[in-house]
């Protein structure tokens, strides 16, 4: 079995996770704008999906020798977004700022996964 065939379901699952993360964020925002949900009703300590996806990406890219300069640089950008997110979380916990920083981290990590998947599946 080729590496590409083994990793394809992983990439599909990662895609599903990102789709759900982004879809739920949009639904949550709509619910808050409409007044149906208040910011105090939003879970504050259950956003560890992103680090797990980051760890999984690095755990795959490193032994497969695809942890190139792009992956390393984007990893640092992702980590900076997590520090910023944590900083807002433990200080003001301003939901608007925290959400914007979270989304930046999601987009960086999504770009990393897309890049890695294309490299692995298309052998570029």
PDB file of N, CA and C in Angstrom, residues 10-70:
ATOM      1  N   UNK A  10      -6.755  10.120   6.187  1.00  0.00           N
ATOM      2  CA  UNK A  10      -6.342  11.106   7.199  1.00  0.00           C
ATOM      3  C   UNK A  10      -6.663  12.505   6.696  1.00  0.00           C
ATOM      4  N   UNK A  11      -6.316  12.790   5.443  1.00  0.00           N
ATOM      5  CA  UNK A  11      -6.579  14.105   4.874  1.00  0.00           C
ATOM      6  C   UNK A  11      -8.083  14.390   4.794  1.00  0.00           C
ATOM      7  N   UNK A  12      -8.868  13.371   4.473  1.00  0.00           N
ATOM      8  CA  UNK A  12     -10.320  13.545   4.414  1.00  0.00           C
ATOM      9  C   UNK A  12     -10.865  13.848   5.817  1.00  0.00           C
ATOM     10  N   UNK A  13     -10.376  13.137   6.828  1.00  0.00           N
ATOM     11  CA  UNK A  13     -10.819  13.383   8.202  1.00  0.00           C
ATOM     12  C   UNK A  13     -10.412  14.777   8.672  1.00  0.00           C
ATOM     13  N   UNK A  14      -9.212  15.195   8.341  1.00  0.00           N
ATOM     14  CA  UNK A  14      -8.752  16.547   8.695  1.00  0.00           C
ATOM     15  C   UNK A  14      -9.647  17.585   8.006  1.00  0.00           C
ATOM     16  N   UNK A  15      -9.990  17.348   6.753  1.00  0.00           N
ATOM     17  CA  UNK A  15     -10.885  18.252   6.041  1.00  0.00           C
ATOM     18  C   UNK A  15     -12.250  18.349   6.716  1.00  0.00           C
ATOM     19  N   UNK A  16     -12.783  17.225   7.150  1.00  0.00           N
ATOM     20  CA  UNK A  16     -14.051  17.212   7.867  1.00  0.00           C
ATOM     21  C   UNK A  16     -13.940  18.019   9.166  1.00  0.00           C
ATOM     22  N   UNK A  17     -12.842  17.840   9.889  1.00  0.00           N
ATOM     23  CA  UNK A  17     -12.640  18.570  11.144  1.00  0.00           C
ATOM     24  C   UNK A  17     -12.611  20.069  10.902  1.00  0.00           C
ATOM     25  N   UNK A  18     -11.866  20.512   9.891  1.00  0.00           N
ATOM     26  CA  UNK A  18     -11.811  21.941   9.580  1.00  0.00           C
ATOM     27  C   UNK A  18     -13.188  22.455   9.148  1.00  0.00           C
ATOM     28  N   UNK A  19     -13.902  21.688   8.337  1.00  0.00           N
ATOM     29  CA  UNK A  19     -15.233  22.115   7.900  1.00  0.00           C
ATOM     30  C   UNK A  19     -16.165  22.286   9.094  1.00  0.00           C
ATOM     31  N   UNK A  20     -16.107  21.357  10.040  1.00  0.00           N
ATOM     32  CA  UNK A  20     -16.941  21.464  11.229  1.00  0.00           C
ATOM     33  C   UNK A  20     -16.511  22.622  12.124  1.00  0.00           C
ATOM     34  N   UNK A  21     -15.203  22.809  12.288  1.00  0.00           N
ATOM     35  CA  UNK A  21     -14.704  23.926  13.098  1.00  0.00           C
ATOM     36  C   UNK A  21     -15.187  25.263  12.544  1.00  0.00           C
ATOM     37  N   UNK A  22     -15.023  25.448  11.259  1.00  0.00           N
ATOM     38  CA  UNK A  22     -15.403  26.719  10.632  1.00  0.00           C
ATOM     39  C   UNK A  22     -16.925  26.858  10.601  1.00  0.00           C
ATOM     40  N   UNK A  23     -17.625  25.776  10.270  1.00  0.00           N
ATOM     41  CA  UNK A  23     -19.084  25.811  10.248  1.00  0.00           C
ATOM     42  C   UNK A  23     -19.675  26.134  11.609  1.00  0.00           C
ATOM     43  N   UNK A  24     -19.138  25.532  12.652  1.00  0.00           N
ATOM     44  CA  UNK A  24     -19.636  25.809  14.005  1.00  0.00           C
ATOM     45  C   UNK A  24     -19.312  27.236  14.435  1.00  0.00           C
ATOM     46  N   UNK A  25     -18.148  27.734  14.039  1.00  0.00           N
ATOM     47  CA  UNK A  25     -17.798  29.120  14.377  1.00  0.00           C
ATOM     48  C   UNK A  25     -18.778  30.091  13.712  1.00  0.00           C
ATOM     49  N   UNK A  26     -19.112  29.841  12.448  1.00  0.00           N
ATOM     50  CA  UNK A  26     -20.069  30.706  11.751  1.00  0.00           C
ATOM     51  C   UNK A  26     -21.461  30.616  12.375  1.00  0.00           C
ATOM     52  N   UNK A  27     -21.881  29.407  12.722  1.00  0.00           N
ATOM     53  CA  UNK A  27     -23.193  29.229  13.354  1.00  0.00           C
ATOM     54  C   UNK A  27     -23.232  29.908  14.718  1.00  0.00           C
ATOM     55  N   UNK A  28     -22.157  29.783  15.474  1.00  0.00           N
ATOM     56  CA  UNK A  28     -22.074  30.425  16.783  1.00  0.00           C
ATOM     57  C   UNK A  28     -22.151  31.945  16.640  1.00  0.00           C
ATOM     58  N   UNK A  29     -21.466  32.462  15.644  1.00  0.00           N
ATOM     59  CA  UNK A  29     -21.480  33.917  15.427  1.00  0.00           C
ATOM     60  C   UNK A  29     -22.890  34.396  15.064  1.00  0.00           C
ATOM     61  N   UNK A  30     -23.547  33.678  14.150  1.00  0.00           N
ATOM     62  CA  UNK A  30     -24.922  34.035  13.774  1.00  0.00           C
ATOM     63  C   UNK A  30     -25.844  34.010  14.993  1.00  0.00           C
ATOM     64  N   UNK A  31     -25.679  33.002  15.832  1.00  0.00           N
ATOM     65  CA  UNK A  31     -26.504  32.862  17.026  1.00  0.00           C
ATOM     66  C   UNK A  31     -26.259  34.005  18.012  1.00  0.00           C
ATOM     67  N   UNK A  32     -25.019  34.448  18.111  1.00  0.00           N
ATOM     68  CA  UNK A  32     -24.705  35.557  19.010  1.00  0.00           C
ATOM     69  C   UNK A  32     -25.230  36.875  18.453  1.00  0.00           C
ATOM     70  N   UNK A  33     -25.082  37.074  17.145  1.00  0.00           N
ATOM     71  CA  UNK A  33     -25.559  38.312  16.525  1.00  0.00           C
ATOM     72  C   UNK A  33     -27.075  38.425  16.674  1.00  0.00           C
ATOM     73  N   UNK A  34     -27.776  37.313  16.541  1.00  0.00           N
ATOM     74  CA  UNK A  34     -29.236  37.329  16.657  1.00  0.00           C
ATOM     75  C   UNK A  34     -29.695  37.482  18.106  1.00  0.00           C
ATOM     76  N   UNK A  35     -28.793  37.283  19.052  1.00  0.00           N
ATOM     77  CA  UNK A  35     -29.140  37.391  20.464  1.00  0.00           C
ATOM     78  C   UNK A  35     -29.607  36.090  21.078  1.00  0.00           C
ATOM     79  N   UNK A  36     -29.652  35.041  20.273  1.00  0.00           N
ATOM     80  CA  UNK A  36     -30.089  33.736  20.765  1.00  0.00           C
ATOM     81  C   UNK A  36     -29.107  33.162  21.789  1.00  0.00           C
ATOM     82  N   UNK A  37     -27.827  33.447  21.593  1.00  0.00           N
ATOM     83  CA  UNK A  37     -26.768  32.963  22.478  1.00  0.00           C
ATOM     84  C   UNK A  37     -26.014  34.150  23.038  1.00  0.00           C
ATOM     85  N   UNK A  38     -25.647  34.058  24.288  1.00  0.00           N
ATOM     86  CA  UNK A  38     -24.831  35.089  24.940  1.00  0.00           C
ATOM     87  C   UNK A  38     -23.389  34.592  25.031  1.00  0.00           C
ATOM     88  N   UNK A  39     -22.436  35.532  25.089  1.00  0.00           N
ATOM     89  CA  UNK A  39     -21.022  35.142  25.126  1.00  0.00           C
ATOM     90  C   UNK A  39     -20.714  34.277  26.340  1.00  0.00           C
ATOM     91  N   UNK A  40     -21.421  34.462  27.444  1.00  0.00           N
ATOM     92  CA  UNK A  40     -21.160  33.652  28.635  1.00  0.00           C
ATOM     93  C   UNK A  40     -21.570  32.186  28.438  1.00  0.00           C
ATOM     94  N   UNK A  41     -22.408  31.927  27.411  1.00  0.00           N
ATOM     95  CA  UNK A  41     -22.876  30.567  27.142  1.00  0.00           C
ATOM     96  C   UNK A  41     -21.909  29.753  26.298  1.00  0.00           C
ATOM     97  N   UNK A  42     -20.877  30.411  25.804  1.00  0.00           N
ATOM     98  CA  UNK A  42     -19.928  29.724  24.927  1.00  0.00           C
ATOM     99  C   UNK A  42     -18.857  29.048  25.772  1.00  0.00           C
ATOM    100  N   UNK A  43     -18.585  27.792  25.466  1.00  0.00           N
ATOM    101  CA  UNK A  43     -17.555  27.046  26.192  1.00  0.00           C
ATOM    102  C   UNK A  43     -16.220  27.760  26.058  1.00  0.00           C
ATOM    103  N   UNK A  44     -15.524  27.898  27.172  1.00  0.00           N
ATOM    104  CA  UNK A  44     -14.268  28.632  27.155  1.00  0.00           C
ATOM    105  C   UNK A  44     -13.046  27.731  27.198  1.00  0.00           C
ATOM    106  N   UNK A  45     -13.167  26.515  27.630  1.00  0.00           N
ATOM    107  CA  UNK A  45     -11.989  25.690  27.820  1.00  0.00           C
ATOM    108  C   UNK A  45     -11.921  24.477  26.921  1.00  0.00           C
ATOM    109  N   UNK A  46     -12.683  24.463  25.842  1.00  0.00           N
ATOM    110  CA  UNK A  46     -12.776  23.261  25.024  1.00  0.00           C
ATOM    111  C   UNK A  46     -12.314  23.502  23.589  1.00  0.00           C
ATOM    112  N   UNK A  47     -11.258  24.276  23.402  1.00  0.00           N
ATOM    113  CA  UNK A  47     -10.799  24.574  22.032  1.00  0.00           C
ATOM    114  C   UNK A  47      -9.405  24.017  21.805  1.00  0.00           C
ATOM    115  N   UNK A  48      -9.254  22.723  22.002  1.00  0.00           N
ATOM    116  CA  UNK A  48      -7.954  22.098  21.839  1.00  0.00           C
ATOM    117  C   UNK A  48      -7.845  21.322  20.535  1.00  0.00           C
ATOM    118  N   UNK A  49      -8.825  21.469  19.634  1.00  0.00           N
ATOM    119  CA  UNK A  49      -8.770  20.774  18.357  1.00  0.00           C
ATOM    120  C   UNK A  49      -7.581  21.238  17.529  1.00  0.00           C
ATOM    121  N   UNK A  50      -7.328  22.533  17.531  1.00  0.00           N
ATOM    122  CA  UNK A  50      -6.251  23.070  16.695  1.00  0.00           C
ATOM    123  C   UNK A  50      -4.882  22.523  17.077  1.00  0.00           C
ATOM    124  N   UNK A  51      -4.493  22.544  18.353  1.00  0.00           N
ATOM    125  CA  UNK A  51      -3.186  21.969  18.675  1.00  0.00           C
ATOM    126  C   UNK A  51      -3.071  20.495  18.289  1.00  0.00           C
ATOM    127  N   UNK A  52      -4.143  19.730  18.445  1.00  0.00           N
ATOM    128  CA  UNK A  52      -4.089  18.310  18.076  1.00  0.00           C
ATOM    129  C   UNK A  52      -3.847  18.168  16.578  1.00  0.00           C
ATOM    130  N   UNK A  53      -4.536  18.973  15.769  1.00  0.00           N
ATOM    131  CA  UNK A  53      -4.298  18.934  14.322  1.00  0.00           C
ATOM    132  C   UNK A  53      -2.875  19.369  13.981  1.00  0.00           C
ATOM    133  N   UNK A  54      -2.347  20.318  14.727  1.00  0.00           N
ATOM    134  CA  UNK A  54      -0.965  20.761  14.520  1.00  0.00           C
ATOM    135  C   UNK A  54       0.010  19.631  14.846  1.00  0.00           C
ATOM    136  N   UNK A  55      -0.176  19.003  16.008  1.00  0.00           N
ATOM    137  CA  UNK A  55       0.713  17.909  16.407  1.00  0.00           C
ATOM    138  C   UNK A  55       0.659  16.772  15.389  1.00  0.00           C
ATOM    139  N   UNK A  56      -0.527  16.447  14.922  1.00  0.00           N
ATOM    140  CA  UNK A  56      -0.668  15.361  13.943  1.00  0.00           C
ATOM    141  C   UNK A  56       0.067  15.697  12.651  1.00  0.00           C
ATOM    142  N   UNK A  57      -0.054  16.935  12.205  1.00  0.00           N
ATOM    143  CA  UNK A  57       0.627  17.338  10.975  1.00  0.00           C
ATOM    144  C   UNK A  57       2.144  17.194  11.113  1.00  0.00           C
ATOM    145  N   UNK A  58       2.675  17.700  12.198  1.00  0.00           N
ATOM    146  CA  UNK A  58       4.128  17.617  12.400  1.00  0.00           C
ATOM    147  C   UNK A  58       4.563  16.164  12.576  1.00  0.00           C
ATOM    148  N   UNK A  59       3.767  15.372  13.280  1.00  0.00           N
ATOM    149  CA  UNK A  59       4.090  13.956  13.477  1.00  0.00           C
ATOM    150  C   UNK A  59       4.111  13.194  12.156  1.00  0.00           C
ATOM    151  N   UNK A  60       3.342  13.636  11.184  1.00  0.00           N
ATOM    152  CA  UNK A  60       3.366  13.014   9.857  1.00  0.00           C
ATOM    153  C   UNK A  60       4.464  13.599   8.972  1.00  0.00           C
ATOM    154  N   UNK A  61       4.584  14.914   8.974  1.00  0.00           N
ATOM    155  CA  UNK A  61       5.515  15.581   8.056  1.00  0.00           C
ATOM    156  C   UNK A  61       6.971  15.276   8.385  1.00  0.00           C
ATOM    157  N   UNK A  62       7.293  15.184   9.659  1.00  0.00           N
ATOM    158  CA  UNK A  62       8.690  14.992  10.044  1.00  0.00           C
ATOM    159  C   UNK A  62       9.261  13.650   9.581  1.00  0.00           C
ATOM    160  N   UNK A  63       8.660  12.515   9.937  1.00  0.00           N
ATOM    161  CA  UNK A  63       9.247  11.246   9.486  1.00  0.00           C
ATOM    162  C   UNK A  63       9.140  11.031   7.975  1.00  0.00           C
ATOM    163  N   UNK A  64       8.166  11.686   7.343  1.00  0.00           N
ATOM    164  CA  UNK A  64       8.022  11.554   5.892  1.00  0.00           C
ATOM    165  C   UNK A  64       8.917  12.533   5.128  1.00  0.00           C
ATOM    166  N   UNK A  65       9.694  13.289   5.870  1.00  0.00           N
ATOM    167  CA  UNK A  65      10.651  14.252   5.311  1.00  0.00           C
ATOM    168  C   UNK A  65       9.986  15.335   4.453  1.00  0.00           C
ATOM    169  N   UNK A  66       8.844  15.811   4.941  1.00  0.00           N
ATOM    170  CA  UNK A  66       8.140  16.900   4.270  1.00  0.00           C
ATOM    171  C   UNK A  66       7.979  18.116   5.179  1.00  0.00           C
ATOM    172  N   UNK A  67       8.791  18.175   6.227  1.00  0.00           N
ATOM    173  CA  UNK A  67       8.783  19.341   7.120  1.00  0.00           C
ATOM    174  C   UNK A  67       9.797  20.343   6.559  1.00  0.00           C
ATOM    175  N   UNK A  68       9.403  21.009   5.483  1.00  0.00           N
ATOM    176  CA  UNK A  68      10.298  21.937   4.803  1.00  0.00           C
ATOM    177  C   UNK A  68      10.187  23.342   5.407  1.00  0.00           C
ATOM    178  N   UNK A  69      10.811  24.307   4.762  1.00  0.00           N
ATOM    179  CA  UNK A  69      10.840  25.674   5.273  1.00  0.00           C
ATOM    180  C   UNK A  69       9.430  26.248   5.425  1.00  0.00           C
ATOM    181  N   UNK A  70       8.555  25.994   4.471  1.00  0.00           N
ATOM    182  CA  UNK A  70       7.182  26.495   4.562  1.00  0.00           C
ATOM    183  C   UNK A  70       6.496  25.965   5.821  1.00  0.00           C
TER     184      UNK A  70
END
